[in-house]
Amino acid sequence: MSRDYKKEYSSYHSKPEQRARRSSRNKARRLAIKKHGAAAVKGKDVDHKDRNPHNNSSSNLRIQSKKENRGRNK
């Protein structure tokens, strides 16, 4: 069975809460690039230590490999 991306977007990704969270994650990535440079962030994730995507303070952000960031228990 294939995914219904149109339905998935309309029922989840387009909701205001999800749009705000995505925007905040993108902002965190831009801040990390500004602070550490694009080369340091390339191919890696910007992790929120407290798991709150709205907390983009520099003390809450860290650069991690995708494996480290996505593999840990949340």
PDB file of N, CA and C in Angstrom:
ATOM      1  N   MET A   1       0.839  -1.181   0.000  1.00  0.00           N
ATOM      2  CA  MET A   1       0.000   0.000   0.000  1.00  0.00           C
ATOM      3  C   MET A   1       0.886   1.247   0.000  1.00  0.00           C
ATOM      4  N   SER A   2       0.617   2.137  -0.893  1.00  0.00           N
ATOM      5  CA  SER A   2       1.430   3.349  -0.990  1.00  0.00           C
ATOM      6  C   SER A   2       0.856   4.458  -0.102  1.00  0.00           C
ATOM      7  N   ARG A   3       1.711   5.407   0.235  1.00  0.00           N
ATOM      8  CA  ARG A   3       1.278   6.521   1.067  1.00  0.00           C
ATOM      9  C   ARG A   3       0.446   7.500   0.265  1.00  0.00           C
ATOM     10  N   ASP A   4      -0.541   8.055   0.896  1.00  0.00           N
ATOM     11  CA  ASP A   4      -1.372   9.090   0.287  1.00  0.00           C
ATOM     12  C   ASP A   4      -0.851  10.441   0.792  1.00  0.00           C
ATOM     13  N   TYR A   5       0.119  10.990   0.074  1.00  0.00           N
ATOM     14  CA  TYR A   5       0.790  12.206   0.527  1.00  0.00           C
ATOM     15  C   TYR A   5      -0.157  13.397   0.593  1.00  0.00           C
ATOM     16  N   LYS A   6      -1.087  13.478  -0.321  1.00  0.00           N
ATOM     17  CA  LYS A   6      -2.038  14.591  -0.327  1.00  0.00           C
ATOM     18  C   LYS A   6      -2.891  14.570   0.937  1.00  0.00           C
ATOM     19  N   LYS A   7      -3.371  13.395   1.303  1.00  0.00           N
ATOM     20  CA  LYS A   7      -4.175  13.256   2.518  1.00  0.00           C
ATOM     21  C   LYS A   7      -3.326  13.531   3.750  1.00  0.00           C
ATOM     22  N   GLU A   8      -2.101  13.010   3.748  1.00  0.00           N
ATOM     23  CA  GLU A   8      -1.189  13.212   4.876  1.00  0.00           C
ATOM     24  C   GLU A   8      -0.921  14.699   5.086  1.00  0.00           C
ATOM     25  N   TYR A   9      -0.709  15.424   3.999  1.00  0.00           N
ATOM     26  CA  TYR A   9      -0.439  16.861   4.122  1.00  0.00           C
ATOM     27  C   TYR A   9      -1.665  17.589   4.661  1.00  0.00           C
ATOM     28  N   SER A  10      -2.834  17.284   4.091  1.00  0.00           N
ATOM     29  CA  SER A  10      -4.039  18.008   4.504  1.00  0.00           C
ATOM     30  C   SER A  10      -4.454  17.685   5.925  1.00  0.00           C
ATOM     31  N   SER A  11      -4.171  16.469   6.393  1.00  0.00           N
ATOM     32  CA  SER A  11      -4.607  16.101   7.734  1.00  0.00           C
ATOM     33  C   SER A  11      -3.555  16.369   8.814  1.00  0.00           C
ATOM     34  N   TYR A  12      -2.299  16.595   8.427  1.00  0.00           N
ATOM     35  CA  TYR A  12      -1.258  16.763   9.443  1.00  0.00           C
ATOM     36  C   TYR A  12      -0.336  17.943   9.169  1.00  0.00           C
ATOM     37  N   HIS A  13       0.363  17.927   8.055  1.00  0.00           N
ATOM     38  CA  HIS A  13       1.418  18.900   7.795  1.00  0.00           C
ATOM     39  C   HIS A  13       0.922  20.327   7.587  1.00  0.00           C
ATOM     40  N   SER A  14      -0.312  20.499   7.193  1.00  0.00           N
ATOM     41  CA  SER A  14      -0.799  21.855   6.936  1.00  0.00           C
ATOM     42  C   SER A  14      -1.443  22.496   8.161  1.00  0.00           C
ATOM     43  N   LYS A  15      -1.528  21.787   9.248  1.00  0.00           N
ATOM     44  CA  LYS A  15      -2.130  22.342  10.460  1.00  0.00           C
ATOM     45  C   LYS A  15      -1.236  23.466  11.002  1.00  0.00           C
ATOM     46  N   PRO A  16      -1.839  24.498  11.550  1.00  0.00           N
ATOM     47  CA  PRO A  16      -1.059  25.645  12.046  1.00  0.00           C
ATOM     48  C   PRO A  16       0.006  25.264  13.072  1.00  0.00           C
ATOM     49  N   GLU A  17      -0.287  24.303  13.940  1.00  0.00           N
ATOM     50  CA  GLU A  17       0.705  23.908  14.950  1.00  0.00           C
ATOM     51  C   GLU A  17       1.929  23.289  14.289  1.00  0.00           C
ATOM     52  N   GLN A  18       1.718  22.449  13.299  1.00  0.00           N
ATOM     53  CA  GLN A  18       2.833  21.795  12.619  1.00  0.00           C
ATOM     54  C   GLN A  18       3.628  22.784  11.780  1.00  0.00           C
ATOM     55  N   ARG A  19       2.944  23.734  11.167  1.00  0.00           N
ATOM     56  CA  ARG A  19       3.642  24.760  10.384  1.00  0.00           C
ATOM     57  C   ARG A  19       4.534  25.590  11.289  1.00  0.00           C
ATOM     58  N   ALA A  20       4.039  25.926  12.494  1.00  0.00           N
ATOM     59  CA  ALA A  20       4.827  26.712  13.447  1.00  0.00           C
ATOM     60  C   ALA A  20       6.045  25.924  13.926  1.00  0.00           C
ATOM     61  N   ARG A  21       5.860  24.630  14.193  1.00  0.00           N
ATOM     62  CA  ARG A  21       6.978  23.802  14.641  1.00  0.00           C
ATOM     63  C   ARG A  21       8.035  23.683  13.542  1.00  0.00           C
ATOM     64  N   ARG A  22       7.587  23.474  12.297  1.00  0.00           N
ATOM     65  CA  ARG A  22       8.525  23.361  11.171  1.00  0.00           C
ATOM     66  C   ARG A  22       9.290  24.666  10.976  1.00  0.00           C
ATOM     67  N   SER A  23       8.588  25.781  11.100  1.00  0.00           N
ATOM     68  CA  SER A  23       9.219  27.088  10.961  1.00  0.00           C
ATOM     69  C   SER A  23      10.285  27.295  12.037  1.00  0.00           C
ATOM     70  N   SER A  24       9.978  26.882  13.244  1.00  0.00           N
ATOM     71  CA  SER A  24      10.925  27.033  14.343  1.00  0.00           C
ATOM     72  C   SER A  24      12.153  26.144  14.155  1.00  0.00           C
ATOM     73  N   ARG A  25      11.954  24.912  13.646  1.00  0.00           N
ATOM     74  CA  ARG A  25      13.091  24.031  13.376  1.00  0.00           C
ATOM     75  C   ARG A  25      13.983  24.618  12.282  1.00  0.00           C
ATOM     76  N   ASN A  26      13.358  25.194  11.259  1.00  0.00           N
ATOM     77  CA  ASN A  26      14.135  25.825  10.189  1.00  0.00           C
ATOM     78  C   ASN A  26      14.921  27.015  10.722  1.00  0.00           C
ATOM     79  N   LYS A  27      14.315  27.775  11.626  1.00  0.00           N
ATOM     80  CA  LYS A  27      14.999  28.921  12.227  1.00  0.00           C
ATOM     81  C   LYS A  27      16.213  28.452  13.032  1.00  0.00           C
ATOM     82  N   ALA A  28      16.060  27.344  13.763  1.00  0.00           N
ATOM     83  CA  ALA A  28      17.172  26.800  14.549  1.00  0.00           C
ATOM     84  C   ALA A  28      18.327  26.428  13.630  1.00  0.00           C
ATOM     85  N   ARG A  29      18.026  25.841  12.493  1.00  0.00           N
ATOM     86  CA  ARG A  29      19.076  25.458  11.540  1.00  0.00           C
ATOM     87  C   ARG A  29      19.795  26.704  11.008  1.00  0.00           C
ATOM     88  N   ARG A  30      19.035  27.738  10.687  1.00  0.00           N
ATOM     89  CA  ARG A  30      19.652  28.988  10.207  1.00  0.00           C
ATOM     90  C   ARG A  30      20.557  29.600  11.273  1.00  0.00           C
ATOM     91  N   LEU A  31      20.114  29.562  12.536  1.00  0.00           N
ATOM     92  CA  LEU A  31      20.935  30.097  13.627  1.00  0.00           C
ATOM     93  C   LEU A  31      22.229  29.308  13.785  1.00  0.00           C
ATOM     94  N   ALA A  32      22.147  27.981  13.671  1.00  0.00           N
ATOM     95  CA  ALA A  32      23.347  27.149  13.797  1.00  0.00           C
ATOM     96  C   ALA A  32      24.317  27.412  12.653  1.00  0.00           C
ATOM     97  N   ILE A  33      23.795  27.604  11.455  1.00  0.00           N
ATOM     98  CA  ILE A  33      24.653  27.915  10.309  1.00  0.00           C
ATOM     99  C   ILE A  33      25.337  29.260  10.512  1.00  0.00           C
ATOM    100  N   LYS A  34      24.591  30.217  11.035  1.00  0.00           N
ATOM    101  CA  LYS A  34      25.161  31.546  11.273  1.00  0.00           C
ATOM    102  C   LYS A  34      26.276  31.489  12.323  1.00  0.00           C
ATOM    103  N   LYS A  35      26.080  30.661  13.357  1.00  0.00           N
ATOM    104  CA  LYS A  35      27.045  30.582  14.448  1.00  0.00           C
ATOM    105  C   LYS A  35      28.251  29.704  14.103  1.00  0.00           C
ATOM    106  N   HIS A  36      28.021  28.536  13.476  1.00  0.00           N
ATOM    107  CA  HIS A  36      29.087  27.560  13.264  1.00  0.00           C
ATOM    108  C   HIS A  36      29.556  27.446  11.820  1.00  0.00           C
ATOM    109  N   GLY A  37      28.790  27.970  10.883  1.00  0.00           N
ATOM    110  CA  GLY A  37      29.138  27.862   9.476  1.00  0.00           C
ATOM    111  C   GLY A  37      28.412  26.703   8.807  1.00  0.00           C
ATOM    112  N   ALA A  38      28.200  26.829   7.514  1.00  0.00           N
ATOM    113  CA  ALA A  38      27.444  25.829   6.759  1.00  0.00           C
ATOM    114  C   ALA A  38      28.159  24.481   6.719  1.00  0.00           C
ATOM    115  N   ALA A  39      29.477  24.502   6.696  1.00  0.00           N
ATOM    116  CA  ALA A  39      30.235  23.247   6.616  1.00  0.00           C
ATOM    117  C   ALA A  39      30.042  22.403   7.871  1.00  0.00           C
ATOM    118  N   ALA A  40      29.904  23.045   9.025  1.00  0.00           N
ATOM    119  CA  ALA A  40      29.737  22.314  10.280  1.00  0.00           C
ATOM    120  C   ALA A  40      28.368  21.650  10.374  1.00  0.00           C
ATOM    121  N   VAL A  41      27.385  22.205   9.681  1.00  0.00           N
ATOM    122  CA  VAL A  41      26.013  21.716   9.780  1.00  0.00           C
ATOM    123  C   VAL A  41      25.649  20.778   8.631  1.00  0.00           C
ATOM    124  N   LYS A  42      26.418  20.826   7.569  1.00  0.00           N
ATOM    125  CA  LYS A  42      26.086  20.034   6.377  1.00  0.00           C
ATOM    126  C   LYS A  42      26.018  18.541   6.705  1.00  0.00           C
ATOM    127  N   GLY A  43      24.889  17.923   6.366  1.00  0.00           N
ATOM    128  CA  GLY A  43      24.701  16.494   6.581  1.00  0.00           C
ATOM    129  C   GLY A  43      24.394  16.112   8.012  1.00  0.00           C
ATOM    130  N   LYS A  44      24.141  17.092   8.864  1.00  0.00           N
ATOM    131  CA  LYS A  44      23.866  16.828  10.278  1.00  0.00           C
ATOM    132  C   LYS A  44      22.545  17.472  10.676  1.00  0.00           C
ATOM    133  N   ASP A  45      22.070  17.116  11.857  1.00  0.00           N
ATOM    134  CA  ASP A  45      20.842  17.678  12.403  1.00  0.00           C
ATOM    135  C   ASP A  45      21.172  18.700  13.474  1.00  0.00           C
ATOM    136  N   VAL A  46      20.314  19.695  13.610  1.00  0.00           N
ATOM    137  CA  VAL A  46      20.403  20.628  14.723  1.00  0.00           C
ATOM    138  C   VAL A  46      19.394  20.138  15.752  1.00  0.00           C
ATOM    139  N   ASP A  47      19.891  19.752  16.917  1.00  0.00           N
ATOM    140  CA  ASP A  47      19.070  19.142  17.953  1.00  0.00           C
ATOM    141  C   ASP A  47      18.699  20.155  19.013  1.00  0.00           C
ATOM    142  N   HIS A  48      17.456  20.078  19.480  1.00  0.00           N
ATOM    143  CA  HIS A  48      17.007  20.864  20.625  1.00  0.00           C
ATOM    144  C   HIS A  48      17.172  19.974  21.855  1.00  0.00           C
ATOM    145  N   LYS A  49      18.039  20.368  22.760  1.00  0.00           N
ATOM    146  CA  LYS A  49      18.341  19.542  23.925  1.00  0.00           C
ATOM    147  C   LYS A  49      17.107  19.234  24.760  1.00  0.00           C
ATOM    148  N   ASP A  50      16.213  20.204  24.911  1.00  0.00           N
ATOM    149  CA  ASP A  50      15.023  19.994  25.738  1.00  0.00           C
ATOM    150  C   ASP A  50      13.826  19.478  24.942  1.00  0.00           C
ATOM    151  N   ARG A  51      14.041  19.123  23.667  1.00  0.00           N
ATOM    152  CA  ARG A  51      13.016  18.568  22.769  1.00  0.00           C
ATOM    153  C   ARG A  51      11.901  19.550  22.448  1.00  0.00           C
ATOM    154  N   ASN A  52      12.085  20.831  22.752  1.00  0.00           N
ATOM    155  CA  ASN A  52      11.088  21.853  22.466  1.00  0.00           C
ATOM    156  C   ASN A  52      11.553  22.646  21.244  1.00  0.00           C
ATOM    157  N   PRO A  53      10.888  22.479  20.087  1.00  0.00           N
ATOM    158  CA  PRO A  53      11.345  23.165  18.881  1.00  0.00           C
ATOM    159  C   PRO A  53      11.155  24.677  18.919  1.00  0.00           C
ATOM    160  N   HIS A  54      10.421  25.182  19.894  1.00  0.00           N
ATOM    161  CA  HIS A  54      10.229  26.631  19.990  1.00  0.00           C
ATOM    162  C   HIS A  54      11.321  27.312  20.806  1.00  0.00           C
ATOM    163  N   ASN A  55      12.144  26.538  21.503  1.00  0.00           N
ATOM    164  CA  ASN A  55      13.223  27.087  22.320  1.00  0.00           C
ATOM    165  C   ASN A  55      14.506  27.099  21.491  1.00  0.00           C
ATOM    166  N   ASN A  56      14.750  28.199  20.807  1.00  0.00           N
ATOM    167  CA  ASN A  56      15.909  28.296  19.926  1.00  0.00           C
ATOM    168  C   ASN A  56      17.066  29.077  20.545  1.00  0.00           C
ATOM    169  N   SER A  57      17.183  29.049  21.862  1.00  0.00           N
ATOM    170  CA  SER A  57      18.324  29.713  22.484  1.00  0.00           C
ATOM    171  C   SER A  57      19.589  28.936  22.144  1.00  0.00           C
ATOM    172  N   SER A  58      20.685  29.630  22.037  1.00  0.00           N
ATOM    173  CA  SER A  58      21.925  28.976  21.612  1.00  0.00           C
ATOM    174  C   SER A  58      22.383  27.906  22.598  1.00  0.00           C
ATOM    175  N   SER A  59      22.040  28.057  23.869  1.00  0.00           N
ATOM    176  CA  SER A  59      22.425  27.041  24.855  1.00  0.00           C
ATOM    177  C   SER A  59      21.588  25.765  24.722  1.00  0.00           C
ATOM    178  N   ASN A  60      20.474  25.838  24.007  1.00  0.00           N
ATOM    179  CA  ASN A  60      19.601  24.677  23.839  1.00  0.00           C
ATOM    180  C   ASN A  60      19.855  23.941  22.524  1.00  0.00           C
ATOM    181  N   LEU A  61      20.656  24.501  21.638  1.00  0.00           N
ATOM    182  CA  LEU A  61      20.893  23.890  20.329  1.00  0.00           C
ATOM    183  C   LEU A  61      22.256  23.211  20.286  1.00  0.00           C
ATOM    184  N   ARG A  62      22.312  22.073  19.609  1.00  0.00           N
ATOM    185  CA  ARG A  62      23.582  21.390  19.385  1.00  0.00           C
ATOM    186  C   ARG A  62      23.519  20.695  18.031  1.00  0.00           C
ATOM    187  N   ILE A  63      24.675  20.530  17.433  1.00  0.00           N
ATOM    188  CA  ILE A  63      24.782  19.857  16.134  1.00  0.00           C
ATOM    189  C   ILE A  63      25.123  18.404  16.406  1.00  0.00           C
ATOM    190  N   GLN A  64      24.334  17.504  15.821  1.00  0.00           N
ATOM    191  CA  GLN A  64      24.557  16.075  16.006  1.00  0.00           C
ATOM    192  C   GLN A  64      24.448  15.368  14.671  1.00  0.00           C
ATOM    193  N   SER A  65      25.041  14.193  14.611  1.00  0.00           N
ATOM    194  CA  SER A  65      24.850  13.381  13.416  1.00  0.00           C
ATOM    195  C   SER A  65      23.390  12.940  13.377  1.00  0.00           C
ATOM    196  N   LYS A  66      22.918  12.609  12.191  1.00  0.00           N
ATOM    197  CA  LYS A  66      21.536  12.168  12.056  1.00  0.00           C
ATOM    198  C   LYS A  66      21.283  10.906  12.872  1.00  0.00           C
ATOM    199  N   LYS A  67      22.267  10.019  12.896  1.00  0.00           N
ATOM    200  CA  LYS A  67      22.124   8.768  13.641  1.00  0.00           C
ATOM    201  C   LYS A  67      21.950   9.034  15.134  1.00  0.00           C
ATOM    202  N   GLU A  68      22.776   9.922  15.696  1.00  0.00           N
ATOM    203  CA  GLU A  68      22.670  10.243  17.115  1.00  0.00           C
ATOM    204  C   GLU A  68      21.329  10.903  17.440  1.00  0.00           C
ATOM    205  N   ASN A  69      20.932  11.861  16.626  1.00  0.00           N
ATOM    206  CA  ASN A  69      19.740  12.635  16.903  1.00  0.00           C
ATOM    207  C   ASN A  69      18.454  11.830  16.721  1.00  0.00           C
ATOM    208  N   ARG A  70      18.379  11.043  15.694  1.00  0.00           N
ATOM    209  CA  ARG A  70      17.137  10.342  15.397  1.00  0.00           C
ATOM    210  C   ARG A  70      17.060   8.973  16.061  1.00  0.00           C
ATOM    211  N   GLY A  71      18.162   8.493  16.605  1.00  0.00           N
ATOM    212  CA  GLY A  71      18.186   7.170  17.190  1.00  0.00           C
ATOM    213  C   GLY A  71      17.898   7.129  18.675  1.00  0.00           C
ATOM    214  N   ARG A  72      18.019   8.259  19.338  1.00  0.00           N
ATOM    215  CA  ARG A  72      17.824   8.234  20.783  1.00  0.00           C
ATOM    216  C   ARG A  72      16.340   8.245  21.130  1.00  0.00           C
ATOM    217  N   ASN A  73      16.034   7.771  22.299  1.00  0.00           N
ATOM    218  CA  ASN A  73      14.639   7.753  22.761  1.00  0.00           C
ATOM    219  C   ASN A  73      14.167   9.168  23.013  1.00  0.00           C
ATOM    220  N   LYS A  74      12.964   9.414  22.597  1.00  0.00           N
ATOM    221  CA  LYS A  74      12.425  10.775  22.717  1.00  0.00           C
ATOM    222  C   LYS A  74      11.367  10.855  23.768  1.00  0.00           C
TER     223      LYS A  74
END
